[in-house]
Amino acid sequence: MRNSVLLLAMGMLLATGQPGLADDAELIKNTKADHEENGRWYTSDDIPTYKIAEDGTVDWPTFSGFRRYNAECFQCHGPDGAGGSYAPALATSVMNIDYYKFYETVVNGKQEVNAAQNLVMPALGENKNVMCYLDDIYSYLRARGTGDLGRGRPAKKEKKSEAFTENENACMGE
Ligand code: HEC
């Protein structure tokens, strides 16, 4: 009996199992820290994410993301990932587009230039100050997007790990 119910459920899954919008939406919603690698947290799907302790201490990469966001994205996308008059709220975007789309947009840029508007997201793929910290920026924006991280500068942060420093130096070519 149990087996046949299971089989039926599997059959229904197979029948509807095209990787559709619903699946993608579920995937994008998952921000849960599952494992740590080289000083950075990842979800069970191996997507960079944040980890915030009960006392509000944020992991180093997420804190780094706050700083880098403010240096590289803030002037167009507004404070706290909340959007500016010129560019959309990235804290919302990262809950709607997936990690790969986010990455691709930053590398190649995006434009909406026509009679009604003149929106240009610059291609930042050659900018090391962005690319070496893009996973940090992503984790920060995700923490803002779920609301797990409040506005402003995170008050408490983990120390920068040696592994993080090594990767950072290798990426920046120092
Ligand atoms: C010079 C202004 C400017 C800067 C700097 C800038 N952006 Fe943008 N960005 C834009 C504009 C304008 C758009 C909207 C483009 C459009 O709709 O075609 C945009 C769109 C995006 C999108 C797509 C959002 C969506 O919902 O589809 C992402 C992702 C993004 N920016 C990430 C970043 C990140 C990360 C940084 C910092 C590393 C950054 N941007 C810096 C102007 C900027």
mmCIF file of N, CA, C and O in Angstrom, residues 28-33 43 49-59 62 80 91-92 94-95 138-156:
data_model
loop_
_atom_site.group_PDB
_atom_site.id
_atom_site.type_symbol
_atom_site.label_atom_id
_atom_site.label_comp_id
_atom_site.label_asym_id
_atom_site.label_seq_id
_atom_site.Cartn_x
_atom_site.Cartn_y
_atom_site.Cartn_z
ATOM 1 N N ILE A 28 15.143 29.680 -5.513
ATOM 2 C CA ILE A 28 15.602 31.048 -5.264
ATOM 3 C C ILE A 28 15.304 31.457 -3.823
ATOM 4 O O ILE A 28 16.057 32.193 -3.216
ATOM 5 N N LYS A 29 14.207 30.906 -3.260
ATOM 6 C CA LYS A 29 13.833 31.296 -1.891
ATOM 7 C C LYS A 29 14.762 30.714 -0.830
ATOM 8 O O LYS A 29 14.803 31.192 0.290
ATOM 9 N N ASN A 30 15.512 29.671 -1.186
ATOM 10 C CA ASN A 30 16.326 28.990 -0.182
ATOM 11 C C ASN A 30 17.602 29.762 0.151
ATOM 12 O O ASN A 30 18.526 29.826 -0.653
ATOM 13 N N THR A 31 17.634 30.363 1.351
ATOM 14 C CA THR A 31 18.828 31.110 1.771
ATOM 15 C C THR A 31 19.513 30.407 2.950
ATOM 16 O O THR A 31 20.470 30.934 3.515
ATOM 17 N N LYS A 32 19.019 29.232 3.336
ATOM 18 C CA LYS A 32 19.498 28.587 4.568
ATOM 19 C C LYS A 32 20.965 28.157 4.446
ATOM 20 O O LYS A 32 21.331 27.418 3.530
ATOM 21 N N ALA A 33 21.790 28.625 5.391
ATOM 22 C CA ALA A 33 23.203 28.237 5.405
ATOM 23 C C ALA A 33 23.302 26.750 5.713
ATOM 24 O O ALA A 33 22.741 26.263 6.699
ATOM 25 N N THR A 43 24.259 27.397 0.563
ATOM 26 C CA THR A 43 23.028 26.630 0.757
ATOM 27 C C THR A 43 23.289 25.188 0.335
ATOM 28 O O THR A 43 24.353 24.867 -0.218
ATOM 29 N N THR A 49 25.569 32.108 0.564
ATOM 30 C CA THR A 49 24.513 32.676 1.403
ATOM 31 C C THR A 49 25.121 33.270 2.668
ATOM 32 O O THR A 49 26.334 33.233 2.873
ATOM 33 N N TYR A 50 24.259 33.825 3.515
ATOM 34 C CA TYR A 50 24.695 34.485 4.737
ATOM 35 C C TYR A 50 24.417 33.609 5.937
ATOM 36 O O TYR A 50 23.603 32.685 5.871
ATOM 37 N N LYS A 51 25.095 33.922 7.041
ATOM 38 C CA LYS A 51 24.757 33.277 8.300
ATOM 39 C C LYS A 51 24.799 34.328 9.398
ATOM 40 O O LYS A 51 25.820 34.972 9.608
ATOM 41 N N ILE A 52 23.682 34.509 10.056
ATOM 42 C CA ILE A 52 23.585 35.513 11.111
ATOM 43 C C ILE A 52 23.268 34.807 12.425
ATOM 44 O O ILE A 52 22.277 34.085 12.522
ATOM 45 N N ALA A 53 24.137 35.005 13.422
ATOM 46 C CA ALA A 53 23.950 34.360 14.721
ATOM 47 C C ALA A 53 22.775 35.006 15.458
ATOM 48 O O ALA A 53 22.314 36.085 15.077
ATOM 49 N N GLU A 54 22.329 34.315 16.517
ATOM 50 C CA GLU A 54 21.167 34.834 17.255
ATOM 51 C C GLU A 54 21.412 36.225 17.833
ATOM 52 O O GLU A 54 20.493 37.032 17.933
ATOM 53 N N ASP A 55 22.661 36.512 18.175
ATOM 54 C CA ASP A 55 22.961 37.838 18.741
ATOM 55 C C ASP A 55 23.200 38.888 17.648
ATOM 56 O O ASP A 55 23.625 40.007 17.930
ATOM 57 N N GLY A 56 22.955 38.504 16.384
ATOM 58 C CA GLY A 56 23.061 39.471 15.289
ATOM 59 C C GLY A 56 24.425 39.525 14.613
ATOM 60 O O GLY A 56 24.620 40.298 13.673
ATOM 61 N N THR A 57 25.380 38.714 15.082
ATOM 62 C CA THR A 57 26.710 38.710 14.448
ATOM 63 C C THR A 57 26.609 38.132 13.035
ATOM 64 O O THR A 57 26.105 37.029 12.852
ATOM 65 N N VAL A 58 27.078 38.891 12.052
ATOM 66 C CA VAL A 58 27.022 38.398 10.673
ATOM 67 C C VAL A 58 28.359 37.766 10.290
ATOM 68 O O VAL A 58 29.409 38.144 10.808
ATOM 69 N N ASP A 59 28.310 36.812 9.372
ATOM 70 C CA ASP A 59 29.540 36.204 8.851
ATOM 71 C C ASP A 59 30.351 37.271 8.116
ATOM 72 O O ASP A 59 29.787 38.256 7.614
ATOM 73 N N THR A 62 29.409 38.447 4.387
ATOM 74 C CA THR A 62 28.201 39.272 4.309
ATOM 75 C C THR A 62 28.504 40.709 4.739
ATOM 76 O O THR A 62 28.028 41.670 4.123
ATOM 77 N N ASP A 80 21.092 50.356 1.362
ATOM 78 C CA ASP A 80 20.543 49.107 1.915
ATOM 79 C C ASP A 80 19.904 48.196 0.864
ATOM 80 O O ASP A 80 19.041 47.377 1.192
ATOM 81 N N ALA A 91 17.750 44.257 -3.266
ATOM 82 C CA ALA A 91 17.301 43.333 -2.214
ATOM 83 C C ALA A 91 16.045 42.585 -2.686
ATOM 84 O O ALA A 91 15.833 41.427 -2.324
ATOM 85 N N THR A 92 15.252 43.234 -3.519
ATOM 86 C CA THR A 92 14.071 42.571 -4.101
ATOM 87 C C THR A 92 14.479 41.711 -5.300
ATOM 88 O O THR A 92 14.039 40.567 -5.424
ATOM 89 N N VAL A 94 17.194 40.086 -5.984
ATOM 90 C CA VAL A 94 17.857 38.806 -5.679
ATOM 91 C C VAL A 94 16.901 37.749 -5.137
ATOM 92 O O VAL A 94 17.267 36.577 -5.028
ATOM 93 N N MET A 95 15.678 38.154 -4.784
ATOM 94 C CA MET A 95 14.688 37.166 -4.368
ATOM 95 C C MET A 95 13.826 36.730 -5.562
ATOM 96 O O MET A 95 12.990 35.837 -5.435
ATOM 97 N N TYR A 138 26.289 39.525 -3.078
ATOM 98 C CA TYR A 138 25.090 38.701 -3.238
ATOM 99 C C TYR A 138 24.546 38.256 -1.868
ATOM 100 O O TYR A 138 23.352 38.404 -1.591
ATOM 101 N N SER A 139 25.443 37.746 -1.018
ATOM 102 C CA SER A 139 25.001 37.272 0.308
ATOM 103 C C SER A 139 24.390 38.410 1.122
ATOM 104 O O SER A 139 23.370 38.234 1.792
ATOM 105 N N TYR A 140 25.020 39.576 1.050
ATOM 106 C CA TYR A 140 24.502 40.749 1.756
ATOM 107 C C TYR A 140 23.097 41.097 1.262
ATOM 108 O O TYR A 140 22.168 41.291 2.063
ATOM 109 N N LEU A 141 22.935 41.116 -0.066
ATOM 110 C CA LEU A 141 21.632 41.481 -0.635
ATOM 111 C C LEU A 141 20.565 40.449 -0.300
ATOM 112 O O LEU A 141 19.399 40.793 -0.066
ATOM 113 N N ARG A 142 20.952 39.183 -0.260
ATOM 114 C CA ARG A 142 19.992 38.136 0.103
ATOM 115 C C ARG A 142 19.533 38.310 1.560
ATOM 116 O O ARG A 142 18.345 38.157 1.861
ATOM 117 N N ALA A 143 20.492 38.658 2.425
ATOM 118 C CA ALA A 143 20.141 38.878 3.838
ATOM 119 C C ALA A 143 19.184 40.060 3.977
ATOM 120 O O ALA A 143 18.267 40.051 4.801
ATOM 121 N N ARG A 144 19.391 41.073 3.126
ATOM 122 C CA ARG A 144 18.476 42.216 3.103
ATOM 123 C C ARG A 144 17.121 41.804 2.510
ATOM 124 O O ARG A 144 16.082 42.241 2.975
ATOM 125 N N GLY A 145 17.169 40.971 1.487
ATOM 126 C CA GLY A 145 15.951 40.568 0.779
ATOM 127 C C GLY A 145 14.999 39.776 1.643
ATOM 128 O O GLY A 145 13.779 39.945 1.551
ATOM 129 N N THR A 146 15.540 38.894 2.491
ATOM 130 C CA THR A 146 14.672 38.119 3.386
ATOM 131 C C THR A 146 14.275 38.947 4.598
ATOM 132 O O THR A 146 13.359 38.573 5.323
ATOM 133 N N GLY A 147 15.013 40.041 4.848
ATOM 134 C CA GLY A 147 14.756 40.841 6.046
ATOM 135 C C GLY A 147 15.511 40.333 7.266
ATOM 136 O O GLY A 147 15.378 40.890 8.357
ATOM 137 N N ASP A 148 16.337 39.275 7.080
ATOM 138 C CA ASP A 148 17.101 38.765 8.227
ATOM 139 C C ASP A 148 18.145 39.777 8.701
ATOM 140 O O ASP A 148 18.577 39.735 9.847
ATOM 141 N N LEU A 149 18.549 40.643 7.785
ATOM 142 C CA LEU A 149 19.489 41.708 8.141
ATOM 143 C C LEU A 149 18.771 43.053 7.997
ATOM 144 O O LEU A 149 18.160 43.311 6.962
ATOM 145 N N GLY A 150 18.863 43.878 9.020
ATOM 146 C CA GLY A 150 18.195 45.181 8.991
ATOM 147 C C GLY A 150 18.945 46.191 8.147
ATOM 148 O O GLY A 150 19.968 45.875 7.531
ATOM 149 N N ARG A 151 18.445 47.397 8.124
ATOM 150 C CA ARG A 151 19.104 48.468 7.382
ATOM 151 C C ARG A 151 20.381 48.896 8.086
ATOM 152 O O ARG A 151 20.560 48.648 9.272
ATOM 153 N N GLY A 152 21.262 49.556 7.343
ATOM 154 C CA GLY A 152 22.463 50.130 7.945
ATOM 155 C C GLY A 152 23.607 49.146 8.084
ATOM 156 O O GLY A 152 23.548 48.021 7.603
ATOM 157 N N ARG A 153 24.637 49.597 8.767
ATOM 158 C CA ARG A 153 25.857 48.813 8.925
ATOM 159 C C ARG A 153 25.630 47.734 9.978
ATOM 160 O O ARG A 153 25.196 48.041 11.092
ATOM 161 N N PRO A 154 25.931 46.470 9.638
ATOM 162 C CA PRO A 154 25.762 45.411 10.643
ATOM 163 C C PRO A 154 26.632 45.721 11.871
ATOM 164 O O PRO A 154 27.808 46.044 11.728
ATOM 165 N N ALA A 155 26.045 45.636 13.053
ATOM 166 C CA ALA A 155 26.749 46.064 14.264
ATOM 167 C C ALA A 155 27.867 45.101 14.636
ATOM 168 O O ALA A 155 28.939 45.517 15.063
ATOM 169 N N LYS A 156 27.606 43.799 14.466
ATOM 170 C CA LYS A 156 28.606 42.802 14.876
ATOM 171 C C LYS A 156 28.948 41.888 13.717
ATOM 172 O O LYS A 156 28.062 41.481 12.962
#
